[in-house]
GROMACS .gro file of C-alpha atoms in nm:
model
  371
    1UNK     CA    1   0.040  -0.026   0.010
    2UNK     CA    2   0.120   0.332  -0.046
    3UNK     CA    3   0.303   0.510   0.231
    4UNK     CA    4   0.164   0.909   0.278
    5UNK     CA    5   0.308   1.180   0.468
    6UNK     CA    6   0.129   1.470   0.514
    7UNK     CA    7   0.329   1.809   0.711
    8UNK     CA    8   0.258   2.157   0.813
    9UNK     CA    9   0.492   2.347   0.997
   10UNK     CA   10   0.191   2.303   1.342
   11UNK     CA   11  -0.127   2.221   1.386
   12UNK     CA   12  -0.263   2.576   1.532
   13UNK     CA   13  -0.582   2.674   1.455
   14UNK     CA   14  -0.544   2.830   1.083
   15UNK     CA   15  -0.705   2.765   0.763
   16UNK     CA   16  -0.404   2.519   0.562
   17UNK     CA   17  -0.406   2.352   0.911
   18UNK     CA   18  -0.807   2.224   0.905
   19UNK     CA   19  -0.740   2.214   0.505
   20UNK     CA   20  -0.466   1.937   0.605
   21UNK     CA   21  -0.601   1.754   0.865
   22UNK     CA   22  -0.909   1.688   0.689
   23UNK     CA   23  -0.689   1.552   0.383
   24UNK     CA   24  -0.591   1.381   0.629
   25UNK     CA   25  -0.853   1.191   0.731
   26UNK     CA   26  -1.003   1.176   0.361
   27UNK     CA   27  -0.658   0.964   0.274
   28UNK     CA   28  -0.652   0.779   0.531
   29UNK     CA   29  -0.977   0.586   0.409
   30UNK     CA   30  -0.721   0.498   0.100
   31UNK     CA   31  -0.378   0.480   0.208
   32UNK     CA   32  -0.147   0.435   0.448
   33UNK     CA   33  -0.169   0.832   0.596
   34UNK     CA   34   0.094   1.003   0.845
   35UNK     CA   35   0.135   1.312   0.989
   36UNK     CA   36   0.421   1.511   1.078
   37UNK     CA   37   0.433   1.838   1.225
   38UNK     CA   38   0.745   2.034   1.346
   39UNK     CA   39   0.599   2.194   1.711
   40UNK     CA   40   0.416   2.020   1.929
   41UNK     CA   41   0.082   2.301   1.915
   42UNK     CA   42  -0.192   2.083   1.810
   43UNK     CA   43  -0.471   2.308   1.891
   44UNK     CA   44  -0.690   2.274   1.593
   45UNK     CA   45  -0.748   1.879   1.723
   46UNK     CA   46  -0.976   1.995   1.976
   47UNK     CA   47  -1.191   2.031   1.663
   48UNK     CA   48  -1.122   1.692   1.509
   49UNK     CA   49  -1.180   1.439   1.731
   50UNK     CA   50  -1.151   1.186   1.511
   51UNK     CA   51  -0.764   1.213   1.485
   52UNK     CA   52  -0.593   1.120   1.749
   53UNK     CA   53  -0.256   1.355   1.924
   54UNK     CA   54  -0.025   1.003   1.946
   55UNK     CA   55  -0.098   0.945   1.562
   56UNK     CA   56   0.063   1.293   1.513
   57UNK     CA   57   0.471   1.284   1.456
   58UNK     CA   58   0.601   1.593   1.620
   59UNK     CA   59   0.966   1.691   1.640
   60UNK     CA   60   0.892   1.893   1.920
   61UNK     CA   61   1.142   2.226   1.823
   62UNK     CA   62   0.884   2.461   1.767
   63UNK     CA   63   0.848   2.620   1.462
   64UNK     CA   64   1.053   2.961   1.471
   65UNK     CA   65   1.135   2.956   1.087
   66UNK     CA   66   1.332   2.791   0.843
   67UNK     CA   67   1.657   2.759   1.014
   68UNK     CA   68   1.450   2.588   1.328
   69UNK     CA   69   1.271   2.334   1.114
   70UNK     CA   70   1.592   2.228   0.847
   71UNK     CA   71   1.792   2.124   1.164
   72UNK     CA   72   1.576   1.898   1.185
   73UNK     CA   73   1.639   1.764   0.823
   74UNK     CA   74   1.812   1.442   0.963
   75UNK     CA   75   1.503   1.366   1.218
   76UNK     CA   76   1.257   1.355   0.964
   77UNK     CA   77   1.427   1.178   0.728
   78UNK     CA   78   1.492   0.895   0.971
   79UNK     CA   79   1.122   0.860   0.962
   80UNK     CA   80   1.062   0.889   0.637
   81UNK     CA   81   1.281   0.623   0.588
   82UNK     CA   82   1.130   0.402   0.903
   83UNK     CA   83   0.784   0.464   0.738
   84UNK     CA   84   0.865   0.351   0.381
   85UNK     CA   85   0.726   0.699   0.311
   86UNK     CA   86   0.645   0.734  -0.044
   87UNK     CA   87   0.427   1.084  -0.120
   88UNK     CA   88   0.474   1.411   0.070
   89UNK     CA   89   0.191   1.674   0.078
   90UNK     CA   90   0.361   2.014   0.190
   91UNK     CA   91   0.163   2.333   0.164
   92UNK     CA   92   0.418   2.520   0.396
   93UNK     CA   93   0.725   2.681   0.306
   94UNK     CA   94   0.922   2.676   0.644
   95UNK     CA   95   0.852   2.286   0.615
   96UNK     CA   96   0.841   2.279   0.319
   97UNK     CA   97   1.233   2.350   0.237
   98UNK     CA   98   1.309   2.011   0.524
   99UNK     CA   99   1.176   1.743   0.192
  100UNK     CA  100   1.275   1.958  -0.059
  101UNK     CA  101   1.665   1.933   0.052
  102UNK     CA  102   1.648   1.586   0.160
  103UNK     CA  103   1.466   1.490  -0.214
  104UNK     CA  104   1.827   1.636  -0.311
  105UNK     CA  105   1.964   1.272  -0.212
  106UNK     CA  106   1.653   1.057  -0.087
  107UNK     CA  107   1.485   1.100  -0.476
  108UNK     CA  108   1.270   0.772  -0.389
  109UNK     CA  109   0.999   1.013  -0.253
  110UNK     CA  110   0.744   1.224  -0.396
  111UNK     CA  111   0.624   1.580  -0.310
  112UNK     CA  112   0.322   1.734  -0.439
  113UNK     CA  113   0.349   2.086  -0.306
  114UNK     CA  114   0.009   2.306  -0.227
  115UNK     CA  115   0.008   2.661  -0.230
  116UNK     CA  116  -0.223   2.774   0.005
  117UNK     CA  117  -0.124   3.182  -0.063
  118UNK     CA  118  -0.040   3.469  -0.321
  119UNK     CA  119   0.294   3.494  -0.412
  120UNK     CA  120   0.221   3.888  -0.332
  121UNK     CA  121   0.196   3.747   0.023
  122UNK     CA  122   0.530   3.555   0.122
  123UNK     CA  123   0.755   3.658   0.310
  124UNK     CA  124   1.103   3.759   0.199
  125UNK     CA  125   1.284   3.412   0.287
  126UNK     CA  126   0.986   3.230   0.093
  127UNK     CA  127   1.044   3.433  -0.188
  128UNK     CA  128   1.433   3.421  -0.170
  129UNK     CA  129   1.383   3.050  -0.145
  130UNK     CA  130   1.144   3.064  -0.481
  131UNK     CA  131   1.424   3.205  -0.665
  132UNK     CA  132   1.633   2.919  -0.528
  133UNK     CA  133   1.452   2.754  -0.824
  134UNK     CA  134   1.486   2.461  -0.526
  135UNK     CA  135   1.087   2.377  -0.457
  136UNK     CA  136   1.065   2.338  -0.866
  137UNK     CA  137   1.325   2.102  -0.864
  138UNK     CA  138   1.255   1.883  -0.593
  139UNK     CA  139   0.844   1.946  -0.652
  140UNK     CA  140   0.697   1.664  -0.833
  141UNK     CA  141   0.345   1.847  -0.829
  142UNK     CA  142   0.214   2.177  -0.728
  143UNK     CA  143  -0.163   2.213  -0.680
  144UNK     CA  144  -0.315   2.518  -0.715
  145UNK     CA  145  -0.643   2.603  -0.562
  146UNK     CA  146  -0.763   2.753  -0.872
  147UNK     CA  147  -0.715   2.857  -1.208
  148UNK     CA  148  -0.585   3.260  -1.079
  149UNK     CA  149  -0.325   3.042  -0.810
  150UNK     CA  150  -0.217   2.774  -1.091
  151UNK     CA  151  -0.119   3.134  -1.342
  152UNK     CA  152   0.047   3.207  -1.022
  153UNK     CA  153   0.266   2.905  -0.942
  154UNK     CA  154   0.373   2.930  -1.341
  155UNK     CA  155   0.479   3.308  -1.350
  156UNK     CA  156   0.525   3.455  -1.027
  157UNK     CA  157   0.674   3.171  -0.858
  158UNK     CA  158   0.810   2.984  -1.189
  159UNK     CA  159   0.790   2.675  -1.132
  160UNK     CA  160   0.701   2.409  -1.525
  161UNK     CA  161   0.366   2.448  -1.609
  162UNK     CA  162   0.392   2.088  -1.647
  163UNK     CA  163   0.376   2.065  -1.323
  164UNK     CA  164   0.118   2.211  -1.199
  165UNK     CA  165  -0.292   2.051  -1.197
  166UNK     CA  166  -0.551   2.239  -1.080
  167UNK     CA  167  -0.750   2.124  -0.783
  168UNK     CA  168  -1.021   2.353  -0.638
  169UNK     CA  169  -0.982   2.391  -0.246
  170UNK     CA  170  -1.215   2.141  -0.058
  171UNK     CA  171  -1.464   2.247   0.215
  172UNK     CA  172  -1.677   1.966   0.432
  173UNK     CA  173  -2.035   2.032   0.256
  174UNK     CA  174  -2.143   1.821   0.514
  175UNK     CA  175  -2.049   1.981   0.830
  176UNK     CA  176  -2.151   2.332   0.665
  177UNK     CA  177  -2.494   2.340   0.593
  178UNK     CA  178  -2.734   2.541   0.610
  179UNK     CA  179  -2.946   2.365   0.792
  180UNK     CA  180  -2.851   2.335   1.137
  181UNK     CA  181  -3.058   2.297   1.497
  182UNK     CA  182  -2.856   2.576   1.712
  183UNK     CA  183  -3.125   2.932   1.696
  184UNK     CA  184  -2.979   3.248   1.728
  185UNK     CA  185  -3.121   3.249   2.098
  186UNK     CA  186  -2.854   2.969   2.189
  187UNK     CA  187  -2.574   3.186   2.147
  188UNK     CA  188  -2.711   3.502   2.247
  189UNK     CA  189  -2.829   3.680   1.887
  190UNK     CA  190  -3.167   3.893   1.837
  191UNK     CA  191  -3.360   3.673   1.624
  192UNK     CA  192  -3.482   4.042   1.489
  193UNK     CA  193  -3.164   4.226   1.316
  194UNK     CA  194  -3.012   4.100   0.957
  195UNK     CA  195  -2.667   3.971   1.087
  196UNK     CA  196  -2.360   4.083   0.884
  197UNK     CA  197  -2.032   3.806   1.062
  198UNK     CA  198  -1.659   3.711   1.071
  199UNK     CA  199  -1.467   3.460   1.226
  200UNK     CA  200  -1.126   3.410   1.158
  201UNK     CA  201  -0.779   3.508   1.360
  202UNK     CA  202  -0.698   3.880   1.473
  203UNK     CA  203  -0.397   3.932   1.274
  204UNK     CA  204  -0.306   4.252   1.098
  205UNK     CA  205  -0.320   4.065   0.745
  206UNK     CA  206  -0.737   3.967   0.811
  207UNK     CA  207  -0.810   4.376   0.805
  208UNK     CA  208  -1.109   4.319   1.064
  209UNK     CA  209  -1.074   4.664   1.169
  210UNK     CA  210  -1.215   4.753   0.837
  211UNK     CA  211  -1.512   4.542   0.943
  212UNK     CA  212  -1.583   4.820   1.214
  213UNK     CA  213  -1.478   5.076   1.085
  214UNK     CA  214  -1.808   5.005   0.803
  215UNK     CA  215  -2.015   5.077   1.072
  216UNK     CA  216  -1.996   5.390   1.120
  217UNK     CA  217  -2.098   5.389   0.798
  218UNK     CA  218  -2.433   5.140   0.829
  219UNK     CA  219  -2.690   5.370   1.000
  220UNK     CA  220  -2.990   5.153   0.965
  221UNK     CA  221  -2.984   5.009   1.349
  222UNK     CA  222  -3.139   4.700   1.200
  223UNK     CA  223  -2.775   4.551   1.087
  224UNK     CA  224  -2.580   4.416   1.397
  225UNK     CA  225  -2.215   4.320   1.303
  226UNK     CA  226  -2.032   4.019   1.503
  227UNK     CA  227  -1.652   3.878   1.492
  228UNK     CA  228  -1.550   3.600   1.625
  229UNK     CA  229  -1.187   3.525   1.677
  230UNK     CA  230  -0.884   3.616   1.904
  231UNK     CA  231  -0.548   3.737   1.824
  232UNK     CA  232  -0.301   4.022   1.863
  233UNK     CA  233  -0.499   4.303   1.664
  234UNK     CA  234  -0.789   4.224   1.992
  235UNK     CA  235  -0.728   4.539   2.123
  236UNK     CA  236  -0.689   4.744   1.868
  237UNK     CA  237  -1.049   4.660   1.759
  238UNK     CA  238  -1.181   4.728   2.158
  239UNK     CA  239  -1.002   5.067   2.101
  240UNK     CA  240  -1.175   5.127   1.753
  241UNK     CA  241  -1.532   4.974   1.857
  242UNK     CA  242  -1.508   5.202   2.140
  243UNK     CA  243  -1.369   5.555   1.968
  244UNK     CA  244  -1.625   5.523   1.747
  245UNK     CA  245  -1.915   5.440   2.011
  246UNK     CA  246  -1.998   5.117   1.800
  247UNK     CA  247  -2.077   4.903   2.152
  248UNK     CA  248  -2.389   4.889   2.024
  249UNK     CA  249  -2.351   4.807   1.625
  250UNK     CA  250  -2.078   4.561   1.649
  251UNK     CA  251  -2.007   4.253   1.939
  252UNK     CA  252  -1.670   4.144   1.980
  253UNK     CA  253  -1.665   3.757   2.092
  254UNK     CA  254  -1.390   3.491   2.132
  255UNK     CA  255  -1.299   3.260   1.839
  256UNK     CA  256  -1.559   2.910   1.906
  257UNK     CA  257  -1.502   2.566   1.768
  258UNK     CA  258  -1.844   2.507   1.665
  259UNK     CA  259  -1.857   2.728   1.385
  260UNK     CA  260  -2.003   2.521   1.149
  261UNK     CA  261  -2.272   2.612   1.361
  262UNK     CA  262  -2.264   3.013   1.415
  263UNK     CA  263  -2.169   3.145   1.013
  264UNK     CA  264  -2.588   2.964   0.947
  265UNK     CA  265  -2.663   3.226   1.240
  266UNK     CA  266  -2.572   3.553   0.971
  267UNK     CA  267  -2.728   3.702   0.714
  268UNK     CA  268  -2.402   3.800   0.458
  269UNK     CA  269  -2.032   3.741   0.574
  270UNK     CA  270  -1.762   4.009   0.526
  271UNK     CA  271  -1.415   3.879   0.346
  272UNK     CA  272  -1.171   4.176   0.477
  273UNK     CA  273  -0.854   3.918   0.443
  274UNK     CA  274  -0.559   4.105   0.261
  275UNK     CA  275  -0.470   3.954  -0.087
  276UNK     CA  276  -0.677   3.748  -0.397
  277UNK     CA  277  -0.657   3.492  -0.151
  278UNK     CA  278  -0.892   3.136  -0.117
  279UNK     CA  279  -0.981   3.189   0.261
  280UNK     CA  280  -1.162   2.837   0.373
  281UNK     CA  281  -1.432   3.011   0.561
  282UNK     CA  282  -1.517   3.198   0.217
  283UNK     CA  283  -1.597   2.902   0.171
  284UNK     CA  284  -1.771   2.780   0.462
  285UNK     CA  285  -1.961   3.034   0.430
  286UNK     CA  286  -2.064   2.939   0.111
  287UNK     CA  287  -2.131   2.584   0.213
  288UNK     CA  288  -2.388   2.709   0.480
  289UNK     CA  289  -2.577   2.958   0.230
  290UNK     CA  290  -2.420   3.244   0.361
  291UNK     CA  291  -2.379   3.522   0.069
  292UNK     CA  292  -2.025   3.673   0.109
  293UNK     CA  293  -1.883   4.049   0.005
  294UNK     CA  294  -1.517   3.986  -0.059
  295UNK     CA  295  -1.264   4.312  -0.081
  296UNK     CA  296  -1.043   4.407  -0.357
  297UNK     CA  297  -0.732   4.645  -0.390
  298UNK     CA  298  -0.657   4.640  -0.733
  299UNK     CA  299  -0.844   4.517  -1.046
  300UNK     CA  300  -0.629   4.185  -1.084
  301UNK     CA  301  -0.819   4.126  -0.716
  302UNK     CA  302  -1.138   4.215  -0.855
  303UNK     CA  303  -1.074   4.015  -1.193
  304UNK     CA  304  -0.984   3.720  -0.979
  305UNK     CA  305  -1.270   3.729  -0.691
  306UNK     CA  306  -1.571   3.791  -0.997
  307UNK     CA  307  -1.412   3.478  -1.199
  308UNK     CA  308  -1.389   3.250  -0.911
  309UNK     CA  309  -1.701   3.325  -0.689
  310UNK     CA  310  -1.884   3.650  -0.718
  311UNK     CA  311  -1.979   3.605  -1.117
  312UNK     CA  312  -2.186   3.322  -0.996
  313UNK     CA  313  -2.396   3.541  -0.836
  314UNK     CA  314  -2.306   3.455  -0.469
  315UNK     CA  315  -2.236   3.798  -0.284
  316UNK     CA  316  -1.993   4.121  -0.456
  317UNK     CA  317  -1.720   4.279  -0.407
  318UNK     CA  318  -1.601   4.564  -0.282
  319UNK     CA  319  -1.310   4.778  -0.230
  320UNK     CA  320  -1.152   4.829   0.090
  321UNK     CA  321  -1.311   5.239   0.140
  322UNK     CA  322  -1.521   5.121   0.477
  323UNK     CA  323  -1.801   5.360   0.325
  324UNK     CA  324  -1.796   5.214   0.006
  325UNK     CA  325  -1.821   4.866   0.185
  326UNK     CA  326  -2.128   4.952   0.352
  327UNK     CA  327  -2.336   5.061   0.038
  328UNK     CA  328  -2.217   4.741  -0.078
  329UNK     CA  329  -2.381   4.594   0.238
  330UNK     CA  330  -2.712   4.784   0.200
  331UNK     CA  331  -2.699   4.698  -0.149
  332UNK     CA  332  -2.707   4.303  -0.108
  333UNK     CA  333  -2.940   4.372   0.115
  334UNK     CA  334  -3.183   4.499  -0.074
  335UNK     CA  335  -3.080   4.186  -0.286
  336UNK     CA  336  -3.308   3.881  -0.345
  337UNK     CA  337  -3.119   3.725  -0.069
  338UNK     CA  338  -3.320   3.348  -0.079
  339UNK     CA  339  -3.233   3.329  -0.462
  340UNK     CA  340  -2.856   3.396  -0.332
  341UNK     CA  341  -2.816   3.208  -0.085
  342UNK     CA  342  -2.898   2.901  -0.338
  343UNK     CA  343  -2.670   2.952  -0.521
  344UNK     CA  344  -2.427   2.962  -0.260
  345UNK     CA  345  -2.525   2.616  -0.166
  346UNK     CA  346  -2.536   2.462  -0.538
  347UNK     CA  347  -2.205   2.643  -0.619
  348UNK     CA  348  -2.016   2.520  -0.289
  349UNK     CA  349  -2.196   2.146  -0.348
  350UNK     CA  350  -2.093   2.121  -0.740
  351UNK     CA  351  -1.788   2.282  -0.747
  352UNK     CA  352  -1.597   2.305  -0.422
  353UNK     CA  353  -1.716   1.992  -0.230
  354UNK     CA  354  -1.437   1.687  -0.131
  355UNK     CA  355  -1.529   1.471  -0.313
  356UNK     CA  356  -1.444   1.666  -0.585
  357UNK     CA  357  -1.130   1.747  -0.466
  358UNK     CA  358  -0.998   1.356  -0.377
  359UNK     CA  359  -1.162   1.311  -0.747
  360UNK     CA  360  -0.879   1.470  -0.896
  361UNK     CA  361  -0.604   1.390  -0.631
  362UNK     CA  362  -0.652   1.029  -0.707
  363UNK     CA  363  -0.547   1.124  -1.059
  364UNK     CA  364  -0.234   1.297  -0.961
  365UNK     CA  365  -0.111   0.975  -0.727
  366UNK     CA  366  -0.203   0.741  -0.989
  367UNK     CA  367   0.001   0.921  -1.197
  368UNK     CA  368   0.329   0.818  -1.020
  369UNK     CA  369   0.296   0.492  -1.108
  370UNK     CA  370   0.376   0.342  -0.755
  371UNK     CA  371   0.204  -0.001  -0.725
   0.00000   0.00000   0.00000
């Protein structure tokens, strides 16, 4: 049987980690699958009860960056040899670097790199790494989670186009569904208001301050903003809410594990993250039948969003100007939300399901002729 290894920097709460754990669960159904991290952080397993911490191999050296992980190369190489790993799935450059180096002298393994963000959001070390050509030399297949990201792999990351496969980012359409038992009253949310929501890590790249500032221009008292999240921006957001006297309009709540039950309670979702990214939570909102407003800084980002999502009538695109975001919220609330919500669910089921993703993934594995 083919032996597969999935690798991430850690298992903290994050989109890449959530995606990778779900991929691990899916692959275990057909392959002998392992998981390796360069940290002892496994917090996300609280949301994945079927994955036991003892099933995860950890180097226990933290995730301080490229050099820290690279120092574990010999330990990881021994792990690969011991478990007779055939295929490695990786998506984060620091941990991927270890396997790109190992591939230089242990050519038996196949490496699949799944790009999780756009080139513009890469740090200096990552950009330098791509410029060395090592990722292209050591990777067998690059997976772009959209046509846009596949194009970036070829044009920005400069990888061989023959190695690039497009496979859309999947979402658990059974877990994230419009049909939930939870009611707004169960989580202390009003039944008589329209709710604009967001669930994310409160990190500068998420730009949640734009969510707060939008409510300066939403005069409609019937619209309530709800932020579920924790992180380094929490204090700044509290100060912003107080500064503009928005305590009655914007609720800031701790991150919750039952996000699949919370998102369906929203009327709209506002995706404020920087860059033309395919945020997993965007797809989770669609799967829950919740329209999404996505923000764009330039024509290229607008093109990606319209081409991937909103061109299929599942939300709107706005600039990052809070006043324009507010106008977009008003416009969407005045539209036929019932029809748009149906479009959202249909898009998720037909194009972004795990079933569709695994069909493409199986073809990639078959192309390696490992059996």
